[in-house]
Amino acid sequence: MILFPALVQSQDAGETPQTFEALLARQTALLVQVLERPADLDLAFEYATVSVLVGDYEAAISTFERMLIFAPNLPRVKLELGVLYYRLGSLETARYYFQAAQESPNVPPEVQQKVETYLAAIAAKQQPTQFRADLIIGARYQTNANAAPGGRRVTINGRDFILDDTATGKADFNAFAAGRAYGSYDLGTQGDLIETDLVFYAARFSDQVRLDTGLAEVTIGPSFNMARFNWDNAQLGLYAVASGVRLNHANYNGALGFGSRLVARPDVQTEVTAKVEWRQRWFNDTSEYPTVSDRNGYYLQFASKISRQLTKALRTRVLALADFEETSAKFQQSWEAGAGIGATYQFASPIKQLPHLWSFDLEAGYIYRAYAAPDPLVNVSEKQKDHEGWIRAALNVPLKYNVSAGLVGEFRRQYSNYDLSSYSNASAMFSLRKAF
């Protein structure tokens, strides 16, 4: 008698929540038993279920597939395999198992319903034209919105000066709206796409109007499935980019460039992303910002992230970044390099009326920045060097399947050998996000 459906319901209901260490110990103990009793399907199903909970999808898949050798007419096992392959992005394999579940004898109604839901999702994903978008509105408070020194006493070219009060850090509140629209067209050549991204951001400050910001950026280009080079689960994109920024209600800068991005999944738990980008930038002098054209030049950027699903609930990441900013004024020219770590933990909602999983994210990072020449107005003999660090915490609360609320707190500190560039800033932000 096969009892494993009850096991799944017990896991889904969360009647006996366990720590990750306890689940790993349980998985190890179950593996020993499975090897001793390979024909025990209830035991195999429990081992596969626990493997999913600890994020070991490979063990779960191999176990479910082995179960079908002993008992080929198990619609729930075929459903579980379809779900796992769907999560991994192997849509055709997922479709095969979902259809196999439908064709099995005595399919339970709840299994049939889930299969139909996933098959509809696969059909939508495999349309040649895809579109999705996010819209975010929110408010933010900062203790040092203008990133200026916290104190009035600074040293400039070896002499102490007292800054005017308007030149020091000021707290402020701003409202903002941001969005992203993504579209793609499948070229029908085994996963090759034409992709386009549109990003915009606008912020209005309560007091410091000179910080009012508007930004728009668009990228477009092809993305190639690297399976043709025997590199499975990898996509390489090439794109052109154009962007513009307005500051204090006047044009601030514009840029044109190109780049390349890579998304790869070396195994079921790991994702690697990387981007290299070059831009030519032009800055516009205004009465509020009269010398920004000193920054005219090209900008070269590298950014990468490795993320890994450690458990069903916990995903960690490591960040690396570097850039070089070429400018017409050498004292504005700089390079920087940095790194960061972060983690996202999902947990059951403490509010019955909000059934979707909540998530808590924590990130910390550091950037070192060095300039090419001394700024003669600040220090004629020493080049500027900055050390910047940050720590950020965020809580995401889904209100509906496509609407969520976010709370973010961040502390950022920059120490520089130029007093005018040293500052600290703490911020708190609330936002609402809707996905389309």
C-alpha angles and dihedrals in degrees: 000000000000113000103170098113088070089052091056093049090051091051092046093049090053093222093153108030114192136192120255091250090053091049091050090050090049091050091052092049092047092049090058090051093046091054089051094046108027093165094057101105096184090056092045092050092051091049091051091047093052090046090057090050092055092044096251095137094162092060091046094050095047091048095049091047091050089051090058090058090060095038114015096181102068109123094184092055090049089050091052091050091049091051092050094049089046090055089051093051096247093132099169092052089046090051090051093056094043091052090045089054090052091051094050119105119259098013110190113237093240090053091049091051093051092047092053091049093052094044089053090050091051091050090052092048092050095054107118091235119055129183134178135161143183129208121194129185125178153131131251135195121201130186091209107023095166094050092232131147115289094222133048098228114088137160117235120180091342096309128104118239135181112228122223110256091247090062095060129085116291130195116231145165126228138182119215145183125202136173147172130204121192127189132176138180121206109227091204093241101118099287104334113140145184106226133190131184130192119191127181137175133181129180133182121195127212098223111359100066091169087073095056104129139197123181136175130176133176130189128185134175148108126295120204130208105232093205087097086070093047091260105127125201094017132119125191119198133193119194148169119228135201125181142170135193131199120197126185089000094300134097108273107173145340131201141191125190151122138243150170130233133191130201116186135168108200091180138001094272102040134072126184122195127180136172135190118188139175124196136177108216132199122194126203122220115225135173090263094043104027100164105038091111085077084080095060109131143079129311124209119193138183124186132169140173134193115196128181133190103228095176136355088269103034128066122175132194142192121207131202127182141169136170143175123212116199113198138179090239109059095212088062093051114102148157128211140186131189149157139207144185130212146165138201121207123193121204140171116277113258089210116076093208090058103057100172122099117268122216136208120202129194126185136172130179149163135216129192117202129187129185127219100230141010118272102238092209092057109025122355094194107037130062119226118259124183133195112196127183136173143184122196135184125190136183119201118198117186110216093181133356090276103024126071140168123222136200118193130182122185139176118197126184128184122188117192136174083231106075091209090063099048115100147141126218132184119190140183124197137187121193143171120214130195123190122207 
